[in-house]
Amino acid sequence: MEMEWEYAPVPQRQRRRRRILNAMGRRIKETYRYDTTFWRTALSGLWIVSFLAFTVTILGIPTGLGLPADILLAAGTGTIVLLVAGHILAALLALTGIRIARLFAGCLLADAIVILLILYYADVQLDAAAAIAVLLSLAGGAGGIVIGLLRSRRVAMALLLIAALTLSPLALASKVQETVVTDTFIPSSDEWPELAAANPGLPGDTPFTTFTYGSGQDLHRAEYAEGITLRSFPADASAYIKKWPRLRSLFWGFDSSSLPVNGRVFMPSGDGPYPLVLLVHGNHMMEDYSDAGYAYLGELLASRGFIAVALDQNFLNYSAWSGIPEHDFKVRAWMILKHLEQLGTYSEESGNPFYHKIDFGQTALLGHSRGGQAAAMAADAARWFKSDPVLTAAGRFHITSVIALAPTDKVVDGQQARLKDINYLTLQGARDGDVHDFYGDRQYNRSTYSVGSTAFKSSLYIADANHSQFNSDWGGYDQSLPAGLFLSRSRIMDGAAQRQLAKVYVSAFLEATLHGERKYEGLFRDYRSGQQWLPETTTYYNRFLDGSYRPVATFEEDRITSTAVNGTAESKGLVWTEELAKDRENKSKANYGIVLERTSAQDPGAYYSIALHNGTAAGHTLAGAEGLTFAMANRNADKAEAAGVPRPAPAVEIELTDRQGTSARLPLSEVMEVLPLPKTQFTLHPWLEERISDGKYGDLSEAVFQTYELPFELFREQAPTLAPDRLSQITFYLPEEGDKVMLDDIGFYAGTKAPR
């Protein structure tokens, strides 16, 4: 009896389990009971969404097999995922007993889950990814219902739904448009003497040829395989790259011990010798080749008498399938040196197209993005490659100029490039959704010049330029898909206009620094002297400094506001502090300046003044000087953002006083209009700004300086007896309450600035 009591409940539990399983089986058999022909037809809308989601994703992470293959892969993957996930979810819904079209609902959920996962792994924050996934999957479902209605000939209902689907996005778009920051300020028409020079952005008269050199064994590009004119030696980078993924070797056919030295050459047809310019791309998708995107620069430069070579470093770029090689910043710079080594070898081979064609004393490096940093590193190569034999081989090339288009500025092995007496130019767009901070400004600050050096540095900040359009093949999106779809493009300048701007500045810079055409230097001192060559629908901010600069106050020596390099400072009626310039992320730009703010209306004579030292130092500082120079950032936006209202530009006035007590005071607006800093919202809606790429975009603007050069002759028009060579004091006035500015690099210049 005891045994019967112990095992009696077992059959009862088995029967209960069997009943539950039978019930589940019956429900699963009825999974598709409510999925009528109408709802099965409506699945087409969900399939389209799935196909588009996978297509956009694969376009952002290409396989390298070509666009048709990638689209077929997206279609197949989207179909399989929707089929499998949709049926699994439909079966789960059937278990609940809910009387709906379960396959349709399952596919709807599958679309939402897939899109959410795609966006989440594309660095879109979870809440934003979920919201977008729900909206897109519902749109797909609604589109499918429209198709079902049309098939069942319920045309009126279909048209009503189409109207609703059409009007809803338009209403949303209008709401988004209301919230977009309208930041670009187009300055009033300002007459300024034009440079007496031809447009450097137009082709020259020199005929040229194009060809390639390389390994001759490229698996994907004929121009570096059977299409090469010259064969190059491979570069062994195994000392720098220890790990090279097998997938990367499978794709390229080589590893880090045999990196190809591939280049696209744009060669003038004359005897030469010609200056050499290397063009270096940045980090893009490895499978979407980047080096051909600078042909527009190569062709222009060759027509103007430069040998231009676009370097292939695609094998160092990122791939979603094999990551990015370790130490890629360092290896990018090292590969530039390997190209110089190879070109030096070519130049000594009789019968070679490079034979005696290179002017080794005139070499320039131009880089974009990571290539911009690599160019600066290669120009300061001993900092990283002192013991590498390539440094000696490349040392015969005298690098006189470096150009960086929207460069990065990472610390590599605890070091950063510091250029000495090397011409430096950097261009940056305020709408750069990739390198969104003005990192070229940091390299600008680290570039220095000996007294009397003819080299100079210049920067140009462009309100409506972005990152990708400096390369003609990178498209218009600064982030890879799908996250790139959520970046706003409504205010970005036309790609052709951005590249024409690059042509003007790159060509003029190289004409000035390699060809000795110093007449183009005026463009870098003041962009207005070449504004007839530049797009008119954006705003520019430029900095300039050269070896003629005589510093008075640089604010780098200490944090004592009263001290200056060549004087003593004081202030009255202003809040004055030495501060670090900050980028959008509120990080240091490694550069101090003096911030002046007028917070009270009580003292109309509020000022910041520097009394110059007496004696020999003052004589050297002023000897041969032609005018006052300083850099200034308009900080009125600080309060404007807090108050939510725009604020006019600060009404800055500058006064010079000589040792006889004669003074002349000049409103800064008479020399150059003080512009507000551009404020950029990168995404389609402010809600997305902090939900894409971990909220990397930060503030709407950053400290961007404009250089002002005030010729002494303008002050002498106010006070003819003023003695500029015997100045005793420089004074900055802020007449209006609430005005706020940041000053840097106060001093004197001796240059070729045209008078007004």
Tab-separated table of N, CA, C and O in Angstrom, residues 422-426 443-449 455-459 509 524 543-547 745:
chain	number	residue	atom	x	y	z
A	422	ILE	N	58.191	74.398	-41.205
A	422	ILE	CA	57.526	73.701	-42.311
A	422	ILE	C	56.185	74.387	-42.550
A	422	ILE	O	55.418	74.626	-41.615
A	423	ASN	N	55.904	74.731	-43.785
A	423	ASN	CA	54.622	75.344	-44.124
A	423	ASN	C	53.492	74.383	-43.784
A	423	ASN	O	53.561	73.193	-44.117
A	424	TYR	N	52.436	74.902	-43.153
A	424	TYR	CA	51.325	74.037	-42.741
A	424	TYR	C	49.994	74.702	-43.080
A	424	TYR	O	49.772	75.881	-42.783
A	425	LEU	N	49.115	73.929	-43.704
A	425	LEU	CA	47.761	74.380	-44.032
A	425	LEU	C	46.775	73.317	-43.599
A	425	LEU	O	46.979	72.130	-43.871
A	426	THR	N	45.706	73.727	-42.939
A	426	THR	CA	44.654	72.780	-42.583
A	426	THR	C	43.292	73.370	-42.929
A	426	THR	O	43.055	74.573	-42.721
A	443	GLN	N	47.373	70.903	-34.429
A	443	GLN	CA	48.646	70.822	-35.153
A	443	GLN	C	49.112	72.213	-35.567
A	443	GLN	O	50.311	72.502	-35.563
A	444	TYR	N	48.178	73.076	-35.901
A	444	TYR	CA	48.511	74.479	-36.200
A	444	TYR	C	49.247	75.088	-35.011
A	444	TYR	O	50.285	75.752	-35.171
A	445	ASN	N	48.740	74.860	-33.804
A	445	ASN	CA	49.367	75.432	-32.610
A	445	ASN	C	50.737	74.824	-32.334
A	445	ASN	O	51.598	75.473	-31.727
A	446	ARG	N	50.955	73.574	-32.773
A	446	ARG	CA	52.238	72.915	-32.527
A	446	ARG	C	53.250	73.189	-33.636
A	446	ARG	O	54.366	72.671	-33.590
A	447	SER	N	52.880	73.964	-34.635
A	447	SER	CA	53.805	74.319	-35.723
A	447	SER	C	54.451	75.656	-35.385
A	447	SER	O	53.761	76.643	-35.123
A	448	THR	N	55.782	75.687	-35.375
A	448	THR	CA	56.509	76.883	-34.953
A	448	THR	C	57.519	77.304	-36.010
A	448	THR	O	57.930	76.498	-36.852
A	449	TYR	N	57.944	78.592	-35.910
A	449	TYR	CA	58.825	79.160	-36.931
A	449	TYR	C	59.937	79.975	-36.297
A	449	TYR	O	59.717	80.719	-35.328
A	455	ALA	N	58.613	80.443	-43.972
A	455	ALA	CA	57.512	79.483	-43.895
A	455	ALA	C	56.350	80.096	-43.104
A	455	ALA	O	56.527	81.023	-42.310
A	456	PHE	N	55.146	79.577	-43.340
A	456	PHE	CA	53.972	80.080	-42.625
A	456	PHE	C	52.993	78.953	-42.367
A	456	PHE	O	53.087	77.865	-42.944
A	457	LYS	N	52.042	79.235	-41.489
A	457	LYS	CA	50.966	78.288	-41.215
A	457	LYS	C	49.632	79.015	-41.349
A	457	LYS	O	49.528	80.220	-41.073
A	458	SER	N	48.619	78.267	-41.787
A	458	SER	CA	47.308	78.864	-42.001
A	458	SER	C	46.240	77.813	-41.781
A	458	SER	O	46.456	76.614	-42.022
A	459	SER	N	45.091	78.247	-41.303
A	459	SER	CA	43.950	77.340	-41.168
A	459	SER	C	42.723	78.005	-41.766
A	459	SER	O	42.612	79.239	-41.770
A	509	PHE	N	48.425	77.239	-52.032
A	509	PHE	CA	49.417	76.957	-50.993
A	509	PHE	C	50.684	76.368	-51.604
A	509	PHE	O	51.803	76.767	-51.253
A	524	PHE	N	46.038	83.376	-47.638
A	524	PHE	CA	46.132	82.714	-46.336
A	524	PHE	C	46.183	83.719	-45.188
A	524	PHE	O	45.799	83.397	-44.067
A	543	ARG	N	43.137	81.566	-39.897
A	543	ARG	CA	44.251	81.981	-39.052
A	543	ARG	C	45.520	81.989	-39.899
A	543	ARG	O	45.638	81.229	-40.872
A	544	PHE	N	46.463	82.825	-39.477
A	544	PHE	CA	47.718	82.919	-40.214
A	544	PHE	C	48.817	83.368	-39.261
A	544	PHE	O	48.607	84.211	-38.384
A	545	LEU	N	50.006	82.800	-39.456
A	545	LEU	CA	51.180	83.233	-38.699
A	545	LEU	C	52.414	82.757	-39.449
A	545	LEU	O	52.418	81.653	-40.008
A	546	ASP	N	53.448	83.594	-39.467
A	546	ASP	CA	54.676	83.205	-40.168
A	546	ASP	C	55.897	83.636	-39.372
A	546	ASP	O	55.793	84.094	-38.220
A	547	GLY	N	57.071	83.496	-39.982
A	547	GLY	CA	58.313	83.800	-39.296
A	547	GLY	C	58.520	85.271	-39.018
A	547	GLY	O	59.429	85.637	-38.263
A	745	ASP	N	47.751	85.075	-29.566
A	745	ASP	CA	48.784	85.445	-30.543
A	745	ASP	C	48.783	86.938	-30.853
A	745	ASP	O	48.795	87.352	-32.019
